[in-house]
XYZ file of C-alpha atoms in Angstrom:
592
model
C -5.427 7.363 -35.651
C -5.880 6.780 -31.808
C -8.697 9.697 -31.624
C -10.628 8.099 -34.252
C -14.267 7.137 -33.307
C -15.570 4.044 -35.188
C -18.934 3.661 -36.385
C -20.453 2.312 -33.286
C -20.228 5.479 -31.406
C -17.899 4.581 -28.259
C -15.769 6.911 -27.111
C -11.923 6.640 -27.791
C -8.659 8.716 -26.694
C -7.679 11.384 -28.541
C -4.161 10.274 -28.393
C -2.021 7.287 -27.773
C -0.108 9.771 -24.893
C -3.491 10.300 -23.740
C -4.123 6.399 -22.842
C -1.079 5.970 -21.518
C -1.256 9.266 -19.025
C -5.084 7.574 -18.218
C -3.328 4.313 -17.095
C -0.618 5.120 -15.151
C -2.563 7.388 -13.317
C -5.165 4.278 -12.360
C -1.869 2.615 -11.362
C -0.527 5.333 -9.817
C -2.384 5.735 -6.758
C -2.009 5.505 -2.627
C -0.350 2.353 -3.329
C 2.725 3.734 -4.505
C 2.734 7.079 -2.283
C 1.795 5.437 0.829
C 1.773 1.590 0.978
C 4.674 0.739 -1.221
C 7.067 2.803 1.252
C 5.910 1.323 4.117
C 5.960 -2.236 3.136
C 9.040 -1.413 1.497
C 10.436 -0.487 5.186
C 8.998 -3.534 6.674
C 10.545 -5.689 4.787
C 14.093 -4.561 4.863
C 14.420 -2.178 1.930
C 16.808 -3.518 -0.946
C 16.404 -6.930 -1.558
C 12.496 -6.455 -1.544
C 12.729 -3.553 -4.197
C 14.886 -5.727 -6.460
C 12.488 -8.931 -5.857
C 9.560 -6.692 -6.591
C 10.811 -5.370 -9.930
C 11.537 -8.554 -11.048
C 7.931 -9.452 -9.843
C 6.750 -6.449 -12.248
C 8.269 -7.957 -15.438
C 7.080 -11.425 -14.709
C 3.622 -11.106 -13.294
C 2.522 -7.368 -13.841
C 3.594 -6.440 -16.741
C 2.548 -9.612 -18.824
C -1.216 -9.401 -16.675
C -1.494 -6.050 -17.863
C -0.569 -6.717 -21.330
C -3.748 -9.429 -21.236
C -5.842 -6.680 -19.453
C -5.331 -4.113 -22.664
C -5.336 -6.773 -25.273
C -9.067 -8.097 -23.969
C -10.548 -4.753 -23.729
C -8.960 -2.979 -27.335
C -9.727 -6.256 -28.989
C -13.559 -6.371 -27.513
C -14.268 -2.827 -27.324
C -16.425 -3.124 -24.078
C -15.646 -3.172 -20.769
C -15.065 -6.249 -18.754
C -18.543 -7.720 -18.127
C -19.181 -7.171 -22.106
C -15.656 -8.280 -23.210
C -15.353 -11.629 -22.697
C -19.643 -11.745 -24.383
C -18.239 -9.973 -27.391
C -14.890 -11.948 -27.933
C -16.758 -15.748 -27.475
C -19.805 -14.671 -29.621
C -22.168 -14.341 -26.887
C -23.004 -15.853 -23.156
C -19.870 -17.281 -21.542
C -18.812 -18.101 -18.444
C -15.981 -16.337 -18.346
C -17.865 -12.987 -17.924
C -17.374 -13.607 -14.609
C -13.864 -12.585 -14.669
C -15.368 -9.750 -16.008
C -18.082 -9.284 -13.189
C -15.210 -10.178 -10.277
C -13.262 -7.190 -11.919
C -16.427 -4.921 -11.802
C -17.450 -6.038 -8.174
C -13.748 -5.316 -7.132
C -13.514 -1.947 -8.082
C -16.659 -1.125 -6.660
C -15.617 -2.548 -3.077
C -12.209 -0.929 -3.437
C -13.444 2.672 -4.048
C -15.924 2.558 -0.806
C -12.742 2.386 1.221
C -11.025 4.129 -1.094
C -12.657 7.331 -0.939
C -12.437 7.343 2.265
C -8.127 6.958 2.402
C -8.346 9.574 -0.326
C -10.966 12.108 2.081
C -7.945 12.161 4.343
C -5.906 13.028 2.330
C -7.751 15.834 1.710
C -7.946 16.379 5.499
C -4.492 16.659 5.601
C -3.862 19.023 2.935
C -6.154 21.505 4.441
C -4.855 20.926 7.902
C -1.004 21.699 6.374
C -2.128 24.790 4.959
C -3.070 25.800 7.954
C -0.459 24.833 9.348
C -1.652 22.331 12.115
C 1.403 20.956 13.332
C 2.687 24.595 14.688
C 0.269 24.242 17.576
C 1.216 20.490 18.062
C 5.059 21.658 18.321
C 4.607 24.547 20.459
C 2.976 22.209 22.825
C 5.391 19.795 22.781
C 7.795 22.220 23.476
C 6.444 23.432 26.326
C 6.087 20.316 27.773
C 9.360 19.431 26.910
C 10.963 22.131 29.086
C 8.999 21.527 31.793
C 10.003 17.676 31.849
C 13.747 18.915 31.795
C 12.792 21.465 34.878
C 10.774 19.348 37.143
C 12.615 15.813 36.431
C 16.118 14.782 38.753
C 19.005 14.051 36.403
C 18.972 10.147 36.888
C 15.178 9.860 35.731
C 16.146 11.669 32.656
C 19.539 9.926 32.123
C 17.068 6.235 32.509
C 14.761 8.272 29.991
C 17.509 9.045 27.506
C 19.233 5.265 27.923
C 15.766 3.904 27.255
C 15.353 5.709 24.128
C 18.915 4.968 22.442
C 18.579 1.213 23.298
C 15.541 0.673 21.660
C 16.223 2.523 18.637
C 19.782 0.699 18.497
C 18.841 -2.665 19.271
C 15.577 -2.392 17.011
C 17.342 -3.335 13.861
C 18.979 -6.554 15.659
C 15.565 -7.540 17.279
C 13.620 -7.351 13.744
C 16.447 -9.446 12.279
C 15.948 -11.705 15.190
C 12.260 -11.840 15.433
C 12.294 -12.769 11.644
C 13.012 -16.435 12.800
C 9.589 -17.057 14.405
C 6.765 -17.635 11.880
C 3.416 -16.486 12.212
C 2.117 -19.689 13.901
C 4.894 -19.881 16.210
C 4.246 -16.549 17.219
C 0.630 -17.107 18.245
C 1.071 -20.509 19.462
C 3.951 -18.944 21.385
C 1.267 -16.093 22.997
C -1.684 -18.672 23.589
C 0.907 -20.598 25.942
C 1.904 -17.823 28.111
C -1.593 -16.743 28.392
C -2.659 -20.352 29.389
C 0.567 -20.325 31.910
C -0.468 -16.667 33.490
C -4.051 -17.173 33.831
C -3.025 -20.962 36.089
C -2.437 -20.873 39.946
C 0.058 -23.113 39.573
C 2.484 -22.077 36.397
C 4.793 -25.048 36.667
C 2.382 -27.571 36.272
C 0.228 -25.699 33.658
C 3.803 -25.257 31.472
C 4.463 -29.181 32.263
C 0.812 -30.110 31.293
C 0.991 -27.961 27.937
C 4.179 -28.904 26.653
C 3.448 -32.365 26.791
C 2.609 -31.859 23.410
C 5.894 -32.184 21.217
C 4.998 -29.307 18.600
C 4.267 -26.929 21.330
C 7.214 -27.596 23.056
C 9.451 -27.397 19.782
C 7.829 -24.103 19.065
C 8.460 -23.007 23.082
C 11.796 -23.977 22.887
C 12.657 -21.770 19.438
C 10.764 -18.616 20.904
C 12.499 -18.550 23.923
C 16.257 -19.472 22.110
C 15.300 -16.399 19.972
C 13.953 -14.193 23.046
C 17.480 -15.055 24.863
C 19.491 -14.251 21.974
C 17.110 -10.167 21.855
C 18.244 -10.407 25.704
C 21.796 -10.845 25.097
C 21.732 -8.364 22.479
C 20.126 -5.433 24.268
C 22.630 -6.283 27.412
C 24.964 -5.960 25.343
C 23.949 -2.400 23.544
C 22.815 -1.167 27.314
C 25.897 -1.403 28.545
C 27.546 1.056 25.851
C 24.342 2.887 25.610
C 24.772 3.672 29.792
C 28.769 4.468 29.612
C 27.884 7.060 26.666
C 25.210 8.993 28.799
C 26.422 8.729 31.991
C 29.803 10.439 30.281
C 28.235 13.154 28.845
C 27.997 16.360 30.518
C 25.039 18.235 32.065
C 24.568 20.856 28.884
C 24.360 18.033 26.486
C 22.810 15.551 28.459
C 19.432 18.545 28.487
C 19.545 19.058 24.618
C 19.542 15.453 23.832
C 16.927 14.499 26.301
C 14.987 17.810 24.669
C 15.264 16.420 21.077
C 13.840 12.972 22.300
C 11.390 13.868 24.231
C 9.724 16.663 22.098
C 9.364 14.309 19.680
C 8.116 11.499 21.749
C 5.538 14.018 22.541
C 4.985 15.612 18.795
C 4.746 12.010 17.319
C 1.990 10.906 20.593
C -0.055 14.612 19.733
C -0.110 13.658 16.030
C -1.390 10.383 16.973
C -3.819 11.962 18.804
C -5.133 14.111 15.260
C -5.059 11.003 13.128
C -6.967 9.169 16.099
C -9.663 11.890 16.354
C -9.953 12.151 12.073
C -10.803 7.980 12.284
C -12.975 7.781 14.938
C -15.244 10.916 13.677
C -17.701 8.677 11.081
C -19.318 12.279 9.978
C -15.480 13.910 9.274
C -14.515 11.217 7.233
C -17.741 10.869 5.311
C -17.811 14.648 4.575
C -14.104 14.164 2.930
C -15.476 10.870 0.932
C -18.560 12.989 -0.494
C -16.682 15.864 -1.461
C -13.493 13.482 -3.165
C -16.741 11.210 -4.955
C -18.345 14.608 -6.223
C -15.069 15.855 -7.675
C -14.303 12.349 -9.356
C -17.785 12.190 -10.390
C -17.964 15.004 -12.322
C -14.479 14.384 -14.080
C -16.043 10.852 -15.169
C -18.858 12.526 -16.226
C -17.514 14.698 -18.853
C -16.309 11.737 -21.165
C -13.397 9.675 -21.640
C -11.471 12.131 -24.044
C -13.036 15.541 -22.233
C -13.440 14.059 -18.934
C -10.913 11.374 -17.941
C -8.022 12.111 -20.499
C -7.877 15.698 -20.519
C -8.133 15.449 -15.912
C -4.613 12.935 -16.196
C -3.490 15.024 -18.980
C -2.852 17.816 -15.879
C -3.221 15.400 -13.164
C 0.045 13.334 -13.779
C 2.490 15.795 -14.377
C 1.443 17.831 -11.092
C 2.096 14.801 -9.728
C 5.354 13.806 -10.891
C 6.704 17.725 -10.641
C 5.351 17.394 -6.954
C 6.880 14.125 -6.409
C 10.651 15.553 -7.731
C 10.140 18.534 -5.697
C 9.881 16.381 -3.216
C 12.901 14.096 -3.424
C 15.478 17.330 -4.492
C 14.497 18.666 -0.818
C 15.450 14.873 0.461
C 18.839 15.358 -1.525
C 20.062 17.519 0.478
C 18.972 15.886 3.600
C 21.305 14.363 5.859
C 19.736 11.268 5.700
C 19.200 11.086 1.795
C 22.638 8.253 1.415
C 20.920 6.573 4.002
C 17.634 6.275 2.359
C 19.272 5.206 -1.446
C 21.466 2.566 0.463
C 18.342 1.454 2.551
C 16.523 1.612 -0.925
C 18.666 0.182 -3.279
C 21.477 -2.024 -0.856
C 19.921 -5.755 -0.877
C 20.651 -7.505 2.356
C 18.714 -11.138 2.260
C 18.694 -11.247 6.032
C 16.280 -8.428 6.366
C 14.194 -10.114 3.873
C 11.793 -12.944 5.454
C 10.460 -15.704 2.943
C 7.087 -14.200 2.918
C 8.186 -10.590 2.035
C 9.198 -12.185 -1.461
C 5.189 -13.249 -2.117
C 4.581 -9.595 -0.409
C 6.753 -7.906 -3.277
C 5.017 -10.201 -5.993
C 1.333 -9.605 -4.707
C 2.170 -6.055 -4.651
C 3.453 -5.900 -7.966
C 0.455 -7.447 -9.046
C -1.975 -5.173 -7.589
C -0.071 -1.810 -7.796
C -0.582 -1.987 -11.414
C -4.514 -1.735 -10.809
C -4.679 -5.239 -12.505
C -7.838 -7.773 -11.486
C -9.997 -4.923 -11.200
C -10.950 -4.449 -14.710
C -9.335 -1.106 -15.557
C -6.612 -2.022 -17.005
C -9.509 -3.621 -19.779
C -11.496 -0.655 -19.859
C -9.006 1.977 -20.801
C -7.940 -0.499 -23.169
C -11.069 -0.940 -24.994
C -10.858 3.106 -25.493
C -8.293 2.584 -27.872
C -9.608 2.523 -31.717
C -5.678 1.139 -32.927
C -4.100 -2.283 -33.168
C -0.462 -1.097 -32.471
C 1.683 -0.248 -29.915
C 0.439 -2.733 -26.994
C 3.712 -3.799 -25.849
C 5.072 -1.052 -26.133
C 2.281 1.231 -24.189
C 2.199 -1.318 -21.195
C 5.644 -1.221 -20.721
C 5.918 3.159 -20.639
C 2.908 2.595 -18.324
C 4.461 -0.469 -16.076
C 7.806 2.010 -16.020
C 5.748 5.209 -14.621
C 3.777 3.378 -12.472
C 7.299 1.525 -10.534
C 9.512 4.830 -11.023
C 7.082 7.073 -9.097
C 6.814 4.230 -6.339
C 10.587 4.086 -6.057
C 10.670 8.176 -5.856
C 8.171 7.440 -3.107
C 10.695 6.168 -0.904
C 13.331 8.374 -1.938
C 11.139 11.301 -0.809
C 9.970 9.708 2.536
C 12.631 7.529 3.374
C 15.298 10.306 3.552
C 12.754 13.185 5.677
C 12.522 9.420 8.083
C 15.811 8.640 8.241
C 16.604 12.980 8.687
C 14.709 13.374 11.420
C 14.443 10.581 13.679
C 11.882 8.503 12.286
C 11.515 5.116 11.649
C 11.113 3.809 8.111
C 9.578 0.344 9.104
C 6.382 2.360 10.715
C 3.804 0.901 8.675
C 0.754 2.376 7.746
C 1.151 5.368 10.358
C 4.357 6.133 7.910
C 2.512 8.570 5.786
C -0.501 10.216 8.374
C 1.838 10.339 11.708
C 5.405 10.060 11.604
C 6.045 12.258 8.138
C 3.926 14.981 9.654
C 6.003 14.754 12.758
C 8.956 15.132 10.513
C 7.427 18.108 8.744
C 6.894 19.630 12.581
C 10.952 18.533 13.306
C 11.934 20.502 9.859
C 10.224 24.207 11.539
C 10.712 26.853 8.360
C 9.553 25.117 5.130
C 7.969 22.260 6.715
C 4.709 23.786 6.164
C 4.957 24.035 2.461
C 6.348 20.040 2.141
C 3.264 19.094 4.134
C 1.205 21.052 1.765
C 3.026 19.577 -1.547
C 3.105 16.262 0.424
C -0.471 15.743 1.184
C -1.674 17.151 -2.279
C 0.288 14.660 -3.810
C -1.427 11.800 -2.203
C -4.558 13.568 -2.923
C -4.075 13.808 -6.713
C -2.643 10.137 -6.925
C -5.834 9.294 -5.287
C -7.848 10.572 -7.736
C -5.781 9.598 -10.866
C -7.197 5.758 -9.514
C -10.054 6.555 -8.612
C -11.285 7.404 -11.553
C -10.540 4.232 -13.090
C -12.251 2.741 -10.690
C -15.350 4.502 -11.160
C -15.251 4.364 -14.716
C -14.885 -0.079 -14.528
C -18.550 0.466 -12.296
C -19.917 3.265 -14.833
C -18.661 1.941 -18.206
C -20.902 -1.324 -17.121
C -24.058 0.502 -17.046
C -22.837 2.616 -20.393
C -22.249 -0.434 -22.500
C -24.813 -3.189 -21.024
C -27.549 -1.157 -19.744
C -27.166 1.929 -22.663
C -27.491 4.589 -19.388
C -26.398 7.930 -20.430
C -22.676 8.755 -18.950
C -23.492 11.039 -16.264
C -26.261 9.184 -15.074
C -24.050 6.108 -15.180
C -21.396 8.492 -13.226
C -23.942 10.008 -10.848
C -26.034 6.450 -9.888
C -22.091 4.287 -9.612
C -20.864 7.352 -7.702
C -24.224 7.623 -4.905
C -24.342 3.513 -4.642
C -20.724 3.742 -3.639
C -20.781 5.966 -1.271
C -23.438 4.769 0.309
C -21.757 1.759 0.951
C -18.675 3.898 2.067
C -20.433 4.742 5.220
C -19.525 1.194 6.971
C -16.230 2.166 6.303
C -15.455 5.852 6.877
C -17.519 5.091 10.527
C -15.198 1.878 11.236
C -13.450 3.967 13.905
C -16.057 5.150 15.298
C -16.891 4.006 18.488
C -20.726 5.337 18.569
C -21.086 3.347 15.164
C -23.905 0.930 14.605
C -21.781 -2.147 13.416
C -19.632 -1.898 16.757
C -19.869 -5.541 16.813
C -18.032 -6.343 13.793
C -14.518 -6.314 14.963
C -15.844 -8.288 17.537
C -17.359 -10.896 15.072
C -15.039 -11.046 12.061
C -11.363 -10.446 13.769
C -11.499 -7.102 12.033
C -12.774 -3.514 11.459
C -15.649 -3.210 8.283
C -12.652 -1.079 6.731
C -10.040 -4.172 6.585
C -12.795 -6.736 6.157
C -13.491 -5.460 2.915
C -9.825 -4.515 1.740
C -9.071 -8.268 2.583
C -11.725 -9.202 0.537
C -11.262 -7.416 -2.447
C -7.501 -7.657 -1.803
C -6.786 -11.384 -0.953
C -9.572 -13.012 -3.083
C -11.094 -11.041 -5.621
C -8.143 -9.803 -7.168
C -6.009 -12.743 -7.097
C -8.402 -14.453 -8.384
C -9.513 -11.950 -11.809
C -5.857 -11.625 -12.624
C -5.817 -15.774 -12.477
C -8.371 -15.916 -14.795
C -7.554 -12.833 -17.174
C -3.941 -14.659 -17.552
C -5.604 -18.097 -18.204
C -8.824 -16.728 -20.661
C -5.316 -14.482 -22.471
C -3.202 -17.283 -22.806
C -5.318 -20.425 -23.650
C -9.202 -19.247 -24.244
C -8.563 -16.049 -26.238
C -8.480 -17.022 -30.221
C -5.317 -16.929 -31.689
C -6.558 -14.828 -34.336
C -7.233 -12.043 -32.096
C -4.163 -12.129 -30.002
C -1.927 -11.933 -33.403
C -4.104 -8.902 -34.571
C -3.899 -6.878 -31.731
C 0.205 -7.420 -31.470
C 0.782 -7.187 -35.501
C 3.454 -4.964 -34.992
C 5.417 -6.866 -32.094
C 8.099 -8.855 -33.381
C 7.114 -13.145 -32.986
C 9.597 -13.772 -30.555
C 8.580 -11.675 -28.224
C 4.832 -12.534 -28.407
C 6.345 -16.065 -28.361
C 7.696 -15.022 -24.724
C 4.555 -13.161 -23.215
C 2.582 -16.602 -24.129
C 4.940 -18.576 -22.512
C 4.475 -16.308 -19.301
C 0.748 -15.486 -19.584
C 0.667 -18.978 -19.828
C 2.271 -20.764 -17.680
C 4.813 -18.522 -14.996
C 2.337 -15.580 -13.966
C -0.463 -18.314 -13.465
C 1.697 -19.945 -11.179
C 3.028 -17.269 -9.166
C -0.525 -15.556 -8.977
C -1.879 -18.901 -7.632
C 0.957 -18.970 -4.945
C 0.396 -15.442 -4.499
C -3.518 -16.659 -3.307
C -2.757 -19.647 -1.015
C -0.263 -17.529 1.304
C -3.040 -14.665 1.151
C -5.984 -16.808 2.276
C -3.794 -18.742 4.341
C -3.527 -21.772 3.023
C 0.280 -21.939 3.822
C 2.713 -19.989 5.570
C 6.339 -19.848 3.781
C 7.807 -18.667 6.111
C 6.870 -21.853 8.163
C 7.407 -24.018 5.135
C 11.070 -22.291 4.941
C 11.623 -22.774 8.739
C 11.384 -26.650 8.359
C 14.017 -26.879 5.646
């Protein structure tokens, strides 16, 4: 039975439904709710969605397959597992220790994503963007009483050509690669900082690759030119025909919520850049996850997910039925589900398949620690895949419950990382009655998706300490949980300007907060998930593989060696190099 305890004591699910609840929830997380939307926007919408589930099947879902089968076969977590399964010392417990370290390093900046979400639930139930709108408003009608009818015709042209021609100047500005884009900005900064311009441009482009790349960014920058002459001169005949009445209600809607979206700015600004606010929210989300990793796996962890997960799916489909009957909802499935390949650039195909690799909480070592909870040798295929299928559904109700509030009112879905903390709340301020309660149920759901991972991620750092170092569980929970946050505070002060490593930006390129999310994200992870799919498909014993899938049928084990073997491996490894840098495909595309 899957709630059976064996003889040695370790904890165990009580049910097979239990497990699977556990790991979708680690999966399930801010990566699904927040980032998969926005990098779903970025790159284009449909094509990316389909190259990403493909992704899933290929990469994730065979990875995570691996992850289980290492942990239910060993029975420890990952520093122990690979110990137990060679007979003792190996080197590949550092695979195990990479996945440990990880998930450390990811919950210190974790916590502190999660602590505003928090923040932002208790600022929707009281209802913070009321204030914010009635501001705006104000302002708003003043602009329209104290401005002469051609500044606010200009203001009104302004704002339809750029949200008009931004589609056609993404699809052009796909064409220039990274490295042409910053080779491209070094140049004009060389050419503005000379006396003489002419002679700095001749001197500079003397050199034939910086003169190829010169000539491509300004072909491109003509061809944006052309195209916004082109939509200005239709934009200007449709304003300058309207009449005065409509002319005021349209320069009303666009300018309250230029204003609503700049005052929003201004909260999220003043949450980041207040160290102490952001810490409080990371103490208080660490104490509650905590204490739900301290009262067991079965008691503690199952029994939180057992409640945890379907709030957060009933939230989630509350959601998307009010984005049905949006306006914008047939706009958000075709932007969803419509592939067009030329809003896709080369690189947003390795951005769909690193994503699919790390929205499944793979590399980190949880995936192997849940899995070394369970007590039976059946059902492994067949529990990855229900987990791999709740973990990509919610993500793809994600964007059906942003993407058509976006597309409703005004917004744009390629806003990045400001998608889910400024422009949604300035859609929840556009929608008046109601929007209060979406903000609420919006916010809360990114706070309970946050702690569905999180505790995984604690419970990789604790389980260590359990199994290697025979600590009690809530002191394991309490000393993982204190260590962590402590080294949180680097990263909930990162915005703040008063902090003590002010410097760092200044030193490594980037903030402490993206330093170590690029760590853990570009190296660490790629690299455990390389070597959990190698140590799976050509280390583990073949006795051990076959006992924990003796109830799959041979060809499809057959198939997951052939993958785990040879095509995740590969596409993991490419996966790396673009991260770290070591190519760029979209400039390897560009030459061909």
């Amino acid at each position: 039975m899957a709630g059976q305890v064996k003889e040695t004591g370790r904890s165990h699910w009580k049910s097979r439904f239990g497990f699977v609840l556990a790991a979708a929830g680690s999966a399930v997380g801010l990566g699904n709710i927040w980032k998969f939307p926005y990098i779903t926007g970025e790159n284009g919408g449909g094509l990316f969605v389909l190259i990403y589930l493909v992704c899933i099947l290929l990469v994730g879902l065979p990875i995570m397959i691996a992850e289980i089968m290492i942990g239910r076969a060993a029975q420890k977590q990952p520093v122990g597992a690979f110990e137990e399964l060679n007979g003792g010392k190996t080197v590949w417990s550092a695979a195990g220790w990479m996945g440990v370290l990880a998930g450390f390093i990811i919950l210190s900046f974790y916590i502190v994503v999660a602590g505003w979400s928090m923040d932002y639930t208790l600022k929707s139930i009281v209802n913070f963007t009321q204030p914010i709108e009635k501001e705006a408003a104000a302002e708003t009608d003043l602009y329209i009483a104290t401005t002469d009818m051609e500044s606010m015709q200009n203001y009104l042209i302004d704002r339809r050509l750029a949200d008009q021609a931004r589609m056609g100047e993404s699809l052009l500005e796909r064409e220039i690669s990274k490295r042409q884009l910053e080779e491209f900005s070094r140049f004009q900064a060389a050419v503005a900082a000379a006396d003489d311009s002419e002679e700095a441009s001749r001197r500079l482009l003397t050199d034939p690759e910086l003169e190829k790349t010169v000539t491509h960014v300004n072909a491109i920058q003509k061809q944006i030119d052309e195209l916004r002459e082109g939509i200005e001169e239709q934009v200007r005949a449709d304003v300058t025909g309207i009449t005065d009445e409509v002319l005021f209600q349209q320069v009303k809607m666009e300018k309250r919520r230029e204003l609503v979206l700049s005052k929003v700015g201004v909260t999220f600004g003043n949450l980041y850049t207040n160290g102490w606010q952001s810490l409080m929210w990371a103490f208080l989300f660490m104490a509650l996850t905590v204490g739900v990793v301290a009262g067991g796996v079965s008691a503690g962890i199952e029994r939180a997910c057992q409640i945890l997960m379907p709030t957060l799916f009933a939230l989630i489909c509350t959601m998307v039925l009010y984005g049905a009957f949006q306006p914008g909802f047939s706009a958000a499935v075709s932007f969803v589900f419509s592939p067009d390949p030329s809003r896709l650039k080369p690189s947003g195909v390795l951005e769909a398949l690193g994503h699919a690799f790390f929205t499944l909480s793979l590399g980190m070592g949880a995936m192997m620690t849940y899995g070394s909870y369970q007590s039976t040798k059946t059902g492994l295929f067949k529990e990855a895949l229900m987990i791999t299928f709740l973990d990509t559904l919610i993500a793809l109700l994600a964007c059906l419950m942003i993407f058509p509030i976006t597309f409703s009112y005004g917004q744009e879905p390629t806003a990045g990382p400001g998608l889910v903390f400024m422009s949604m709340p300035l859609a929840f301020a556009e929608i008046g009655t109601g929007g209060m309660l979406l903000s609420i149920l919006f916010f809360g759901l990114l706070f309970f998706a946050a702690l569905t991972s999180a505790l995984s991620l604690l419970e990789v750092c604790a389980s260590y300490l359990i199994d290697q170092k025979d600590w009690s569980r809530p002191q394991a929970a309490l000393a993982t949980g204190i260590i962590t946050l402590l080294v949180a505070v680097p990263s909930a002060f990162d915005g703040d300007p008063d902090t003590l490593l002010g410097t760092w930006h200044a030193d490594y390129g980037k903030g402490f907060f993206d330093t170590v999310d690029h760590l853990a994200s570009n190296w660490m992870l790629p690299l455990g998930g390389l070597l959990i799919a190698v140590y799976a498909g050509w280390v583990m014993p073949r006795k051990l593989q076959e006992a924990e899938v003796e109830d799959t049928p041979s060809w499809m084990f057959q198939g997951w060696l052939f993958v785990i073997r040879i095509v995740a491996p590969a596409l993991v490894v490419v996966v790396l190099l673009q991260k770290v840098g070591i190519f760029d495909v979209d400039e390897l595309v560009s030459r061909f």
